[in-house]
Structures are given as structure tokens and as C-alpha cells.
Amino acid sequence: MSNHCETGLDDRCRDADGEIRRKRGDTLVGTLRDEYGPNFAPGVRSDMHLDTLLDRTGAASLSDFLRNQNK
């Protein structure tokens, strides 16, 4: 059985109401580097959780972090 879903931003799945699903907070920075490239969150250990990264940077979401990382 396939786990097919309609894709949205960054190839993430959409929920039943059409909203793009959020990345899980326990996703590792190393995993995100595989997806977003080796320059994602430079100076941060690859075993840090996304929730911790967002707390330390004051970002509300992964999208917010990505938007502010390039400034």
C-alpha cells in the first residue's frame, strides 16, 4: 500500500485540510542537511533536534529559520 499524498512546498505532504505538514521536532539537523544542503545551520552539530535549533535561534518554524538563515 502506497503512502501517496499531494506534495506541497519542499515536497512535503499536505494534511487533509490542504495545509502543508510541519517537520517533526525530533528531526535531526544532519537529516535536514541531506535535504537542504551542507550549509544548513552551519556551526551546529548534526545530532541536534530541529526543536532545539528553532528554540536557540528564535525561529517559529523550519520555514521561518530558512527565511532568516539567508539574511
CHARMM-style PDB file with segment names, atoms N, HN, CA, C and O in Angstrom:
ATOM      1  N   MET     1       0.834  -1.174   0.000  1.00  0.00      PROA
ATOM      2  CA  MET     1       0.000   0.000   0.000  1.00  0.00      PROA
ATOM      3  C   MET     1       0.878   1.236   0.000  1.00  0.00      PROA
ATOM      4  O   MET     1       1.792   1.345   0.817  1.00  0.00      PROA
ATOM      5  N   SER     2       0.624   2.137  -0.874  1.00  0.00      PROA
ATOM      6  HN  SER     2      -0.118   2.049  -1.538  1.00  0.00      PROA
ATOM      7  CA  SER     2       1.428   3.339  -1.026  1.00  0.00      PROA
ATOM      8  C   SER     2       0.948   4.431  -0.077  1.00  0.00      PROA
ATOM      9  O   SER     2      -0.246   4.559   0.190  1.00  0.00      PROA
ATOM     10  N   ASN     3       1.886   5.205   0.420  1.00  0.00      PROA
ATOM     11  HN  ASN     3       2.857   5.101   0.203  1.00  0.00      PROA
ATOM     12  CA  ASN     3       1.571   6.332   1.287  1.00  0.00      PROA
ATOM     13  C   ASN     3       1.619   7.604   0.455  1.00  0.00      PROA
ATOM     14  O   ASN     3       2.368   8.529   0.767  1.00  0.00      PROA
ATOM     15  N   HSD     4       0.814   7.647  -0.607  1.00  0.00      PROA
ATOM     16  HN  HSD     4       0.206   6.895  -0.859  1.00  0.00      PROA
ATOM     17  CA  HSD     4       0.830   8.770  -1.542  1.00  0.00      PROA
ATOM     18  C   HSD     4       0.074   9.955  -0.953  1.00  0.00      PROA
ATOM     19  O   HSD     4      -0.968   9.798  -0.316  1.00  0.00      PROA
ATOM     20  N   CYS     5       0.611  11.111  -1.175  1.00  0.00      PROA
ATOM     21  HN  CYS     5       1.457  11.239  -1.693  1.00  0.00      PROA
ATOM     22  CA  CYS     5      -0.054  12.326  -0.739  1.00  0.00      PROA
ATOM     23  C   CYS     5       0.234  13.429  -1.744  1.00  0.00      PROA
ATOM     24  O   CYS     5       1.181  13.342  -2.525  1.00  0.00      PROA
ATOM     25  N   GLU     6      -0.593  14.466  -1.715  1.00  0.00      PROA
ATOM     26  HN  GLU     6      -1.362  14.536  -1.081  1.00  0.00      PROA
ATOM     27  CA  GLU     6      -0.330  15.616  -2.566  1.00  0.00      PROA
ATOM     28  C   GLU     6       0.845  16.372  -1.976  1.00  0.00      PROA
ATOM     29  O   GLU     6       0.858  16.676  -0.783  1.00  0.00      PROA
ATOM     30  N   THR     7       1.833  16.678  -2.810  1.00  0.00      PROA
ATOM     31  HN  THR     7       1.822  16.431  -3.779  1.00  0.00      PROA
ATOM     32  CA  THR     7       3.007  17.366  -2.296  1.00  0.00      PROA
ATOM     33  C   THR     7       2.823  18.867  -2.360  1.00  0.00      PROA
ATOM     34  O   THR     7       2.064  19.395  -3.173  1.00  0.00      PROA
ATOM     35  N   GLY     8       3.534  19.527  -1.483  1.00  0.00      PROA
ATOM     36  HN  GLY     8       4.150  19.098  -0.823  1.00  0.00      PROA
ATOM     37  CA  GLY     8       3.487  20.981  -1.431  1.00  0.00      PROA
ATOM     38  C   GLY     8       4.896  21.529  -1.413  1.00  0.00      PROA
ATOM     39  O   GLY     8       5.784  20.993  -2.075  1.00  0.00      PROA
ATOM     40  N   LEU     9       5.100  22.565  -0.681  1.00  0.00      PROA
ATOM     41  HN  LEU     9       4.379  23.001  -0.143  1.00  0.00      PROA
ATOM     42  CA  LEU     9       6.386  23.222  -0.540  1.00  0.00      PROA
ATOM     43  C   LEU     9       7.459  22.232  -0.122  1.00  0.00      PROA
ATOM     44  O   LEU     9       7.240  21.442   0.796  1.00  0.00      PROA
ATOM     45  N   ASP    10       8.606  22.256  -0.768  1.00  0.00      PROA
ATOM     46  HN  ASP    10       8.785  22.897  -1.514  1.00  0.00      PROA
ATOM     47  CA  ASP    10       9.739  21.379  -0.442  1.00  0.00      PROA
ATOM     48  C   ASP    10       9.366  19.900  -0.492  1.00  0.00      PROA
ATOM     49  O   ASP    10       9.941  19.099   0.246  1.00  0.00      PROA
ATOM     50  N   ASP    11       8.423  19.524  -1.340  1.00  0.00      PROA
ATOM     51  HN  ASP    11       7.956  20.175  -1.939  1.00  0.00      PROA
ATOM     52  CA  ASP    11       7.965  18.142  -1.494  1.00  0.00      PROA
ATOM     53  C   ASP    11       7.401  17.544  -0.216  1.00  0.00      PROA
ATOM     54  O   ASP    11       7.388  16.322  -0.064  1.00  0.00      PROA
ATOM     55  N   ARG    12       6.932  18.381   0.710  1.00  0.00      PROA
ATOM     56  HN  ARG    12       6.943  19.374   0.587  1.00  0.00      PROA
ATOM     57  CA  ARG    12       6.303  17.870   1.923  1.00  0.00      PROA
ATOM     58  C   ARG    12       4.832  17.601   1.642  1.00  0.00      PROA
ATOM     59  O   ARG    12       4.229  18.242   0.781  1.00  0.00      PROA
ATOM     60  N   CYS    13       4.266  16.662   2.364  1.00  0.00      PROA
ATOM     61  HN  CYS    13       4.756  16.141   3.063  1.00  0.00      PROA
ATOM     62  CA  CYS    13       2.866  16.291   2.176  1.00  0.00      PROA
ATOM     63  C   CYS    13       1.935  17.342   2.759  1.00  0.00      PROA
ATOM     64  O   CYS    13       2.293  18.095   3.665  1.00  0.00      PROA
ATOM     65  N   ARG    14       0.737  17.365   2.212  1.00  0.00      PROA
ATOM     66  HN  ARG    14       0.446  16.753   1.476  1.00  0.00      PROA
ATOM     67  CA  ARG    14      -0.301  18.239   2.747  1.00  0.00      PROA
ATOM     68  C   ARG    14      -1.234  17.416   3.629  1.00  0.00      PROA
ATOM     69  O   ARG    14      -1.483  16.241   3.361  1.00  0.00      PROA
ATOM     70  N   ASP    15      -1.748  18.049   4.685  1.00  0.00      PROA
ATOM     71  HN  ASP    15      -1.546  19.004   4.903  1.00  0.00      PROA
ATOM     72  CA  ASP    15      -2.741  17.415   5.542  1.00  0.00      PROA
ATOM     73  C   ASP    15      -4.069  17.352   4.790  1.00  0.00      PROA
ATOM     74  O   ASP    15      -4.187  17.880   3.684  1.00  0.00      PROA
ATOM     75  N   ALA    16      -5.062  16.707   5.389  1.00  0.00      PROA
ATOM     76  HN  ALA    16      -4.966  16.278   6.287  1.00  0.00      PROA
ATOM     77  CA  ALA    16      -6.367  16.562   4.756  1.00  0.00      PROA
ATOM     78  C   ALA    16      -7.004  17.914   4.442  1.00  0.00      PROA
ATOM     79  O   ALA    16      -7.749  18.036   3.469  1.00  0.00      PROA
ATOM     80  N   ASP    17      -6.716  18.932   5.259  1.00  0.00      PROA
ATOM     81  HN  ASP    17      -6.111  18.833   6.049  1.00  0.00      PROA
ATOM     82  CA  ASP    17      -7.302  20.246   5.017  1.00  0.00      PROA
ATOM     83  C   ASP    17      -6.487  21.090   4.042  1.00  0.00      PROA
ATOM     84  O   ASP    17      -6.807  22.255   3.805  1.00  0.00      PROA
ATOM     85  N   GLY    18      -5.430  20.498   3.476  1.00  0.00      PROA
ATOM     86  HN  GLY    18      -5.170  19.552   3.668  1.00  0.00      PROA
ATOM     87  CA  GLY    18      -4.620  21.190   2.484  1.00  0.00      PROA
ATOM     88  C   GLY    18      -3.414  21.909   3.043  1.00  0.00      PROA
ATOM     89  O   GLY    18      -2.582  22.403   2.283  1.00  0.00      PROA
ATOM     90  N   GLU    19      -3.302  21.979   4.372  1.00  0.00      PROA
ATOM     91  HN  GLU    19      -3.978  21.578   4.990  1.00  0.00      PROA
ATOM     92  CA  GLU    19      -2.156  22.647   4.990  1.00  0.00      PROA
ATOM     93  C   GLU    19      -0.915  21.772   4.859  1.00  0.00      PROA
ATOM     94  O   GLU    19      -0.998  20.550   4.983  1.00  0.00      PROA
ATOM     95  N   ILE    20       0.237  22.396   4.608  1.00  0.00      PROA
ATOM     96  HN  ILE    20       0.304  23.389   4.507  1.00  0.00      PROA
ATOM     97  CA  ILE    20       1.489  21.649   4.483  1.00  0.00      PROA
ATOM     98  C   ILE    20       1.911  21.174   5.863  1.00  0.00      PROA
ATOM     99  O   ILE    20       1.920  21.945   6.823  1.00  0.00      PROA
ATOM    100  N   ARG    21       2.261  19.898   5.952  1.00  0.00      PROA
ATOM    101  HN  ARG    21       2.255  19.272   5.172  1.00  0.00      PROA
ATOM    102  CA  ARG    21       2.671  19.321   7.231  1.00  0.00      PROA
ATOM    103  C   ARG    21       3.968  19.943   7.709  1.00  0.00      PROA
ATOM    104  O   ARG    21       4.849  20.267   6.913  1.00  0.00      PROA
ATOM    105  N   ARG    22       4.072  20.104   9.014  1.00  0.00      PROA
ATOM    106  HN  ARG    22       3.356  19.841   9.661  1.00  0.00      PROA
ATOM    107  CA  ARG    22       5.291  20.625   9.628  1.00  0.00      PROA
ATOM    108  C   ARG    22       6.287  19.496   9.789  1.00  0.00      PROA
ATOM    109  O   ARG    22       5.901  18.338   9.946  1.00  0.00      PROA
ATOM    110  N   LYS    23       7.570  19.831   9.750  1.00  0.00      PROA
ATOM    111  HN  LYS    23       7.884  20.772   9.622  1.00  0.00      PROA
ATOM    112  CA  LYS    23       8.615  18.853  10.044  1.00  0.00      PROA
ATOM    113  C   LYS    23       8.516  18.502  11.517  1.00  0.00      PROA
ATOM    114  O   LYS    23       8.206  19.357  12.347  1.00  0.00      PROA
ATOM    115  N   ARG    24       8.777  17.252  11.837  1.00  0.00      PROA
ATOM    116  HN  ARG    24       9.028  16.558  11.163  1.00  0.00      PROA
ATOM    117  CA  ARG    24       8.759  16.814  13.233  1.00  0.00      PROA
ATOM    118  C   ARG    24       9.896  17.475  13.994  1.00  0.00      PROA
ATOM    119  O   ARG    24      10.979  17.687  13.448  1.00  0.00      PROA
ATOM    120  N   GLY    25       9.652  17.793  15.236  1.00  0.00      PROA
ATOM    121  HN  GLY    25       8.772  17.620  15.680  1.00  0.00      PROA
ATOM    122  CA  GLY    25      10.650  18.446  16.066  1.00  0.00      PROA
ATOM    123  C   GLY    25      11.846  17.582  16.383  1.00  0.00      PROA
ATOM    124  O   GLY    25      12.919  18.094  16.703  1.00  0.00      PROA
ATOM    125  N   ASP    26      11.669  16.254  16.296  1.00  0.00      PROA
ATOM    126  HN  ASP    26      10.797  15.839  16.035  1.00  0.00      PROA
ATOM    127  CA  ASP    26      12.792  15.367  16.602  1.00  0.00      PROA
ATOM    128  C   ASP    26      13.616  15.025  15.358  1.00  0.00      PROA
ATOM    129  O   ASP    26      14.474  14.144  15.402  1.00  0.00      PROA
ATOM    130  N   THR    27      13.353  15.721  14.254  1.00  0.00      PROA
ATOM    131  HN  THR    27      12.655  16.437  14.218  1.00  0.00      PROA
ATOM    132  CA  THR    27      14.172  15.555  13.053  1.00  0.00      PROA
ATOM    133  C   THR    27      15.568  16.099  13.338  1.00  0.00      PROA
ATOM    134  O   THR    27      15.710  17.183  13.903  1.00  0.00      PROA
ATOM    135  N   LEU    28      16.592  15.355  12.953  1.00  0.00      PROA
ATOM    136  HN  LEU    28      16.477  14.474  12.494  1.00  0.00      PROA
ATOM    137  CA  LEU    28      17.966  15.761  13.214  1.00  0.00      PROA
ATOM    138  C   LEU    28      18.463  16.758  12.170  1.00  0.00      PROA
ATOM    139  O   LEU    28      18.074  16.702  11.003  1.00  0.00      PROA
ATOM    140  N   VAL    29      19.325  17.667  12.609  1.00  0.00      PROA
ATOM    141  HN  VAL    29      19.641  17.713  13.557  1.00  0.00      PROA
ATOM    142  CA  VAL    29      19.931  18.643  11.702  1.00  0.00      PROA
ATOM    143  C   VAL    29      20.664  17.922  10.572  1.00  0.00      PROA
ATOM    144  O   VAL    29      20.645  18.390   9.433  1.00  0.00      PROA
ATOM    145  N   GLY    30      21.305  16.796  10.867  1.00  0.00      PROA
ATOM    146  HN  GLY    30      21.320  16.416  11.792  1.00  0.00      PROA
ATOM    147  CA  GLY    30      22.001  16.029   9.837  1.00  0.00      PROA
ATOM    148  C   GLY    30      21.063  15.575   8.735  1.00  0.00      PROA
ATOM    149  O   GLY    30      21.429  15.591   7.559  1.00  0.00      PROA
ATOM    150  N   THR    31      19.860  15.173   9.103  1.00  0.00      PROA
ATOM    151  HN  THR    31      19.562  15.160  10.058  1.00  0.00      PROA
ATOM    152  CA  THR    31      18.852  14.775   8.119  1.00  0.00      PROA
ATOM    153  C   THR    31      18.436  15.979   7.279  1.00  0.00      PROA
ATOM    154  O   THR    31      18.255  15.867   6.067  1.00  0.00      PROA
ATOM    155  N   LEU    32      18.288  17.118   7.924  1.00  0.00      PROA
ATOM    156  HN  LEU    32      18.435  17.209   8.909  1.00  0.00      PROA
ATOM    157  CA  LEU    32      17.912  18.331   7.201  1.00  0.00      PROA
ATOM    158  C   LEU    32      19.029  18.788   6.269  1.00  0.00      PROA
ATOM    159  O   LEU    32      18.760  19.366   5.216  1.00  0.00      PROA
ATOM    160  N   ARG    33      20.272  18.534   6.646  1.00  0.00      PROA
ATOM    161  HN  ARG    33      20.491  18.065   7.501  1.00  0.00      PROA
ATOM    162  CA  ARG    33      21.395  18.864   5.750  1.00  0.00      PROA
ATOM    163  C   ARG    33      21.358  17.995   4.502  1.00  0.00      PROA
ATOM    164  O   ARG    33      21.725  18.451   3.419  1.00  0.00      PROA
ATOM    165  N   ASP    34      20.922  16.752   4.640  1.00  0.00      PROA
ATOM    166  HN  ASP    34      20.624  16.381   5.520  1.00  0.00      PROA
ATOM    167  CA  ASP    34      20.774  15.892   3.463  1.00  0.00      PROA
ATOM    168  C   ASP    34      19.759  16.491   2.497  1.00  0.00      PROA
ATOM    169  O   ASP    34      19.912  16.390   1.279  1.00  0.00      PROA
ATOM    170  N   GLU    35      18.724  17.112   3.049  1.00  0.00      PROA
ATOM    171  HN  GLU    35      18.600  17.194   4.038  1.00  0.00      PROA
ATOM    172  CA  GLU    35      17.645  17.664   2.234  1.00  0.00      PROA
ATOM    173  C   GLU    35      17.940  19.080   1.728  1.00  0.00      PROA
ATOM    174  O   GLU    35      17.627  19.407   0.584  1.00  0.00      PROA
ATOM    175  N   TYR    36      18.543  19.921   2.582  1.00  0.00      PROA
ATOM    176  HN  TYR    36      18.797  19.655   3.512  1.00  0.00      PROA
ATOM    177  CA  TYR    36      18.730  21.339   2.249  1.00  0.00      PROA
ATOM    178  C   TYR    36      20.168  21.708   1.904  1.00  0.00      PROA
ATOM    179  O   TYR    36      20.438  22.854   1.543  1.00  0.00      PROA
ATOM    180  N   GLY    37      21.093  20.760   2.008  1.00  0.00      PROA
ATOM    181  HN  GLY    37      20.874  19.830   2.301  1.00  0.00      PROA
ATOM    182  CA  GLY    37      22.480  21.020   1.638  1.00  0.00      PROA
ATOM    183  C   GLY    37      23.389  21.156   2.849  1.00  0.00      PROA
ATOM    184  O   GLY    37      22.914  21.369   3.964  1.00  0.00      PROA
ATOM    185  N   PRO    38      24.686  21.036   2.636  1.00  0.00      PROA
ATOM    186  CA  PRO    38      25.653  21.018   3.738  1.00  0.00      PROA
ATOM    187  C   PRO    38      25.771  22.348   4.481  1.00  0.00      PROA
ATOM    188  O   PRO    38      26.311  22.382   5.587  1.00  0.00      PROA
ATOM    189  N   ASN    39      25.283  23.435   3.906  1.00  0.00      PROA
ATOM    190  HN  ASN    39      24.844  23.408   3.008  1.00  0.00      PROA
ATOM    191  CA  ASN    39      25.360  24.741   4.569  1.00  0.00      PROA
ATOM    192  C   ASN    39      24.158  25.037   5.450  1.00  0.00      PROA
ATOM    193  O   ASN    39      24.027  26.147   5.966  1.00  0.00      PROA
ATOM    194  N   PHE    40      23.275  24.054   5.630  1.00  0.00      PROA
ATOM    195  HN  PHE    40      23.381  23.152   5.211  1.00  0.00      PROA
ATOM    196  CA  PHE    40      22.128  24.236   6.511  1.00  0.00      PROA
ATOM    197  C   PHE    40      22.626  24.304   7.953  1.00  0.00      PROA
ATOM    198  O   PHE    40      23.306  23.385   8.409  1.00  0.00      PROA
ATOM    199  N   ALA    41      22.306  25.352   8.662  1.00  0.00      PROA
ATOM    200  HN  ALA    41      21.753  26.098   8.291  1.00  0.00      PROA
ATOM    201  CA  ALA    41      22.666  25.549  10.075  1.00  0.00      PROA
ATOM    202  C   ALA    41      24.153  25.308  10.329  1.00  0.00      PROA
ATOM    203  O   ALA    41      24.514  24.398  11.076  1.00  0.00      PROA
ATOM    204  N   PRO    42      25.016  26.116   9.714  1.00  0.00      PROA
ATOM    205  CA  PRO    42      26.456  25.935   9.926  1.00  0.00      PROA
ATOM    206  C   PRO    42      26.827  26.164  11.391  1.00  0.00      PROA
ATOM    207  O   PRO    42      26.253  27.017  12.067  1.00  0.00      PROA
ATOM    208  N   GLY    43      27.794  25.388  11.861  1.00  0.00      PROA
ATOM    209  HN  GLY    43      28.260  24.695  11.312  1.00  0.00      PROA
ATOM    210  CA  GLY    43      28.248  25.511  13.238  1.00  0.00      PROA
ATOM    211  C   GLY    43      27.399  24.776  14.251  1.00  0.00      PROA
ATOM    212  O   GLY    43      27.652  24.857  15.453  1.00  0.00      PROA
ATOM    213  N   VAL    44      26.389  24.057  13.774  1.00  0.00      PROA
ATOM    214  HN  VAL    44      26.184  23.992  12.798  1.00  0.00      PROA
ATOM    215  CA  VAL    44      25.501  23.305  14.655  1.00  0.00      PROA
ATOM    216  C   VAL    44      25.763  21.822  14.453  1.00  0.00      PROA
ATOM    217  O   VAL    44      25.936  21.364  13.323  1.00  0.00      PROA
ATOM    218  N   ARG    45      25.791  21.075  15.549  1.00  0.00      PROA
ATOM    219  HN  ARG    45      25.651  21.448  16.466  1.00  0.00      PROA
ATOM    220  CA  ARG    45      26.038  19.634  15.454  1.00  0.00      PROA
ATOM    221  C   ARG    45      24.921  18.939  14.687  1.00  0.00      PROA
ATOM    222  O   ARG    45      23.761  19.345  14.749  1.00  0.00      PROA
ATOM    223  N   SER    46      25.285  17.897  13.970  1.00  0.00      PROA
ATOM    224  HN  SER    46      26.228  17.567  13.919  1.00  0.00      PROA
ATOM    225  CA  SER    46      24.309  17.181  13.139  1.00  0.00      PROA
ATOM    226  C   SER    46      23.325  16.361  13.965  1.00  0.00      PROA
ATOM    227  O   SER    46      22.284  15.954  13.449  1.00  0.00      PROA
ATOM    228  N   ASP    47      23.634  16.107  15.248  1.00  0.00      PROA
ATOM    229  HN  ASP    47      24.480  16.437  15.667  1.00  0.00      PROA
ATOM    230  CA  ASP    47      22.716  15.320  16.074  1.00  0.00      PROA
ATOM    231  C   ASP    47      21.753  16.196  16.886  1.00  0.00      PROA
ATOM    232  O   ASP    47      21.036  15.690  17.749  1.00  0.00      PROA
ATOM    233  N   MET    48      21.735  17.507  16.614  1.00  0.00      PROA
ATOM    234  HN  MET    48      22.318  17.918  15.913  1.00  0.00      PROA
ATOM    235  CA  MET    48      20.788  18.398  17.288  1.00  0.00      PROA
ATOM    236  C   MET    48      19.403  18.208  16.680  1.00  0.00      PROA
ATOM    237  O   MET    48      19.273  18.031  15.469  1.00  0.00      PROA
ATOM    238  N   HSD    49      18.371  18.245  17.517  1.00  0.00      PROA
ATOM    239  HN  HSD    49      18.477  18.389  18.501  1.00  0.00      PROA
ATOM    240  CA  HSD    49      16.996  18.147  17.037  1.00  0.00      PROA
ATOM    241  C   HSD    49      16.527  19.497  16.493  1.00  0.00      PROA
ATOM    242  O   HSD    49      16.991  20.553  16.923  1.00  0.00      PROA
ATOM    243  N   LEU    50      15.610  19.437  15.550  1.00  0.00      PROA
ATOM    244  HN  LEU    50      15.233  18.579  15.200  1.00  0.00      PROA
ATOM    245  CA  LEU    50      15.051  20.648  14.957  1.00  0.00      PROA
ATOM    246  C   LEU    50      14.434  21.543  16.025  1.00  0.00      PROA
ATOM    247  O   LEU    50      14.632  22.757  15.988  1.00  0.00      PROA
ATOM    248  N   ASP    51      13.688  20.976  16.978  1.00  0.00      PROA
ATOM    249  HN  ASP    51      13.527  19.990  17.009  1.00  0.00      PROA
ATOM    250  CA  ASP    51      13.083  21.783  18.045  1.00  0.00      PROA
ATOM    251  C   ASP    51      14.129  22.600  18.789  1.00  0.00      PROA
ATOM    252  O   ASP    51      13.908  23.775  19.081  1.00  0.00      PROA
ATOM    253  N   THR    52      15.266  21.985  19.097  1.00  0.00      PROA
ATOM    254  HN  THR    52      15.446  21.030  18.860  1.00  0.00      PROA
ATOM    255  CA  THR    52      16.340  22.677  19.810  1.00  0.00      PROA
ATOM    256  C   THR    52      16.906  23.804  18.957  1.00  0.00      PROA
ATOM    257  O   THR    52      17.141  24.906  19.454  1.00  0.00      PROA
ATOM    258  N   LEU    53      17.124  23.534  17.685  1.00  0.00      PROA
ATOM    259  HN  LEU    53      16.933  22.639  17.281  1.00  0.00      PROA
ATOM    260  CA  LEU    53      17.631  24.555  16.765  1.00  0.00      PROA
ATOM    261  C   LEU    53      16.674  25.740  16.699  1.00  0.00      PROA
ATOM    262  O   LEU    53      17.106  26.891  16.758  1.00  0.00      PROA
ATOM    263  N   LEU    54      15.390  25.466  16.578  1.00  0.00      PROA
ATOM    264  HN  LEU    54      15.039  24.531  16.530  1.00  0.00      PROA
ATOM    265  CA  LEU    54      14.406  26.544  16.497  1.00  0.00      PROA
ATOM    266  C   LEU    54      14.364  27.343  17.792  1.00  0.00      PROA
ATOM    267  O   LEU    54      14.268  28.569  17.757  1.00  0.00      PROA
ATOM    268  N   ASP    55      14.435  26.660  18.946  1.00  0.00      PROA
ATOM    269  HN  ASP    55      14.513  25.663  18.975  1.00  0.00      PROA
ATOM    270  CA  ASP    55      14.454  27.356  20.235  1.00  0.00      PROA
ATOM    271  C   ASP    55      15.668  28.265  20.350  1.00  0.00      PROA
ATOM    272  O   ASP    55      15.546  29.410  20.787  1.00  0.00      PROA
ATOM    273  N   ARG    56      16.821  27.775  19.969  1.00  0.00      PROA
ATOM    274  HN  ARG    56      16.920  26.845  19.614  1.00  0.00      PROA
ATOM    275  CA  ARG    56      18.067  28.546  20.113  1.00  0.00      PROA
ATOM    276  C   ARG    56      18.145  29.728  19.155  1.00  0.00      PROA
ATOM    277  O   ARG    56      18.789  30.733  19.456  1.00  0.00      PROA
ATOM    278  N   THR    57      17.496  29.612  18.014  1.00  0.00      PROA
ATOM    279  HN  THR    57      16.973  28.796  17.769  1.00  0.00      PROA
ATOM    280  CA  THR    57      17.556  30.702  17.031  1.00  0.00      PROA
ATOM    281  C   THR    57      16.345  31.625  17.106  1.00  0.00      PROA
ATOM    282  O   THR    57      16.334  32.687  16.482  1.00  0.00      PROA
ATOM    283  N   GLY    58      15.330  31.228  17.863  1.00  0.00      PROA
ATOM    284  HN  GLY    58      15.340  30.365  18.369  1.00  0.00      PROA
ATOM    285  CA  GLY    58      14.129  32.042  17.978  1.00  0.00      PROA
ATOM    286  C   GLY    58      13.205  31.939  16.785  1.00  0.00      PROA
ATOM    287  O   GLY    58      12.287  32.747  16.639  1.00  0.00      PROA
ATOM    288  N   ALA    59      13.434  30.955  15.928  1.00  0.00      PROA
ATOM    289  HN  ALA    59      14.179  30.299  16.047  1.00  0.00      PROA
ATOM    290  CA  ALA    59      12.583  30.762  14.749  1.00  0.00      PROA
ATOM    291  C   ALA    59      11.309  30.018  15.151  1.00  0.00      PROA
ATOM    292  O   ALA    59      11.345  29.134  16.007  1.00  0.00      PROA
ATOM    293  N   ALA    60      10.203  30.376  14.539  1.00  0.00      PROA
ATOM    294  HN  ALA    60      10.174  31.094  13.844  1.00  0.00      PROA
ATOM    295  CA  ALA    60       8.922  29.755  14.857  1.00  0.00      PROA
ATOM    296  C   ALA    60       8.716  28.429  14.133  1.00  0.00      PROA
ATOM    297  O   ALA    60       7.957  27.578  14.598  1.00  0.00      PROA
ATOM    298  N   SER    61       9.385  28.252  13.001  1.00  0.00      PROA
ATOM    299  HN  SER    61      10.001  28.943  12.624  1.00  0.00      PROA
ATOM    300  CA  SER    61       9.208  27.049  12.190  1.00  0.00      PROA
ATOM    301  C   SER    61      10.444  26.851  11.323  1.00  0.00      PROA
ATOM    302  O   SER    61      11.319  27.714  11.265  1.00  0.00      PROA
ATOM    303  N   LEU    62      10.505  25.712  10.654  1.00  0.00      PROA
ATOM    304  HN  LEU    62       9.794  25.011  10.702  1.00  0.00      PROA
ATOM    305  CA  LEU    62      11.609  25.460   9.729  1.00  0.00      PROA
ATOM    306  C   LEU    62      11.599  26.493   8.606  1.00  0.00      PROA
ATOM    307  O   LEU    62      12.654  26.994   8.217  1.00  0.00      PROA
ATOM    308  N   SER    63      10.434  26.811   8.093  1.00  0.00      PROA
ATOM    309  HN  SER    63       9.577  26.405   8.410  1.00  0.00      PROA
ATOM    310  CA  SER    63      10.337  27.823   7.029  1.00  0.00      PROA
ATOM    311  C   SER    63      10.852  29.172   7.510  1.00  0.00      PROA
ATOM    312  O   SER    63      11.550  29.872   6.777  1.00  0.00      PROA
ATOM    313  N   ASP    64      10.512  29.532   8.731  1.00  0.00      PROA
ATOM    314  HN  ASP    64       9.945  28.963   9.327  1.00  0.00      PROA
ATOM    315  CA  ASP    64      10.983  30.783   9.317  1.00  0.00      PROA
ATOM    316  C   ASP    64      12.506  30.761   9.463  1.00  0.00      PROA
ATOM    317  O   ASP    64      13.173  31.750   9.161  1.00  0.00      PROA
ATOM    318  N   PHE    65      13.052  29.640   9.923  1.00  0.00      PROA
ATOM    319  HN  PHE    65      12.510  28.836  10.168  1.00  0.00      PROA
ATOM    320  CA  PHE    65      14.503  29.510  10.055  1.00  0.00      PROA
ATOM    321  C   PHE    65      15.183  29.657   8.699  1.00  0.00      PROA
ATOM    322  O   PHE    65      16.167  30.386   8.575  1.00  0.00      PROA
ATOM    323  N   LEU    66      14.668  28.973   7.684  1.00  0.00      PROA
ATOM    324  HN  LEU    66      13.869  28.381   7.784  1.00  0.00      PROA
ATOM    325  CA  LEU    66      15.266  29.040   6.350  1.00  0.00      PROA
ATOM    326  C   LEU    66      15.218  30.457   5.791  1.00  0.00      PROA
ATOM    327  O   LEU    66      16.167  30.918   5.156  1.00  0.00      PROA
ATOM    328  N   ARG    67      14.118  31.134   6.031  1.00  0.00      PROA
ATOM    329  HN  ARG    67      13.347  30.761   6.547  1.00  0.00      PROA
ATOM    330  CA  ARG    67      13.956  32.503   5.542  1.00  0.00      PROA
ATOM    331  C   ARG    67      14.979  33.431   6.211  1.00  0.00      PROA
ATOM    332  O   ARG    67      15.565  34.289   5.550  1.00  0.00      PROA
ATOM    333  N   ASN    68      15.191  33.260   7.518  1.00  0.00      PROA
ATOM    334  HN  ASN    68      14.715  32.563   8.054  1.00  0.00      PROA
ATOM    335  CA  ASN    68      16.097  34.130   8.271  1.00  0.00      PROA
ATOM    336  C   ASN    68      17.553  33.720   8.155  1.00  0.00      PROA
ATOM    337  O   ASN    68      18.440  34.541   8.389  1.00  0.00      PROA
ATOM    338  N   GLN    69      17.824  32.467   7.798  1.00  0.00      PROA
ATOM    339  HN  GLN    69      17.103  31.800   7.607  1.00  0.00      PROA
ATOM    340  CA  GLN    69      19.201  31.988   7.691  1.00  0.00      PROA
ATOM    341  C   GLN    69      19.947  32.710   6.577  1.00  0.00      PROA
ATOM    342  O   GLN    69      21.157  32.915   6.672  1.00  0.00      PROA
ATOM    343  N   ASN    70      19.249  33.088   5.542  1.00  0.00      PROA
ATOM    344  HN  ASN    70      18.266  32.922   5.465  1.00  0.00      PROA
ATOM    345  CA  ASN    70      19.885  33.712   4.382  1.00  0.00      PROA
ATOM    346  C   ASN    70      20.032  35.223   4.510  1.00  0.00      PROA
ATOM    347  O   ASN    70      20.459  35.884   3.563  1.00  0.00      PROA
ATOM    348  N   LYS    71      19.684  35.774   5.665  1.00  0.00      PROA
ATOM    349  HN  LYS    71      19.338  35.237   6.434  1.00  0.00      PROA
ATOM    350  CA  LYS    71      19.787  37.233   5.857  1.00  0.00      PROA
ATOM    351  C   LYS    71      21.123  37.598   6.439  1.00  0.00      PROA
ATOM    352  OT1 LYS    71      21.394  38.776   6.671  1.00  0.00      PROA
TER     353      LYS     71
END
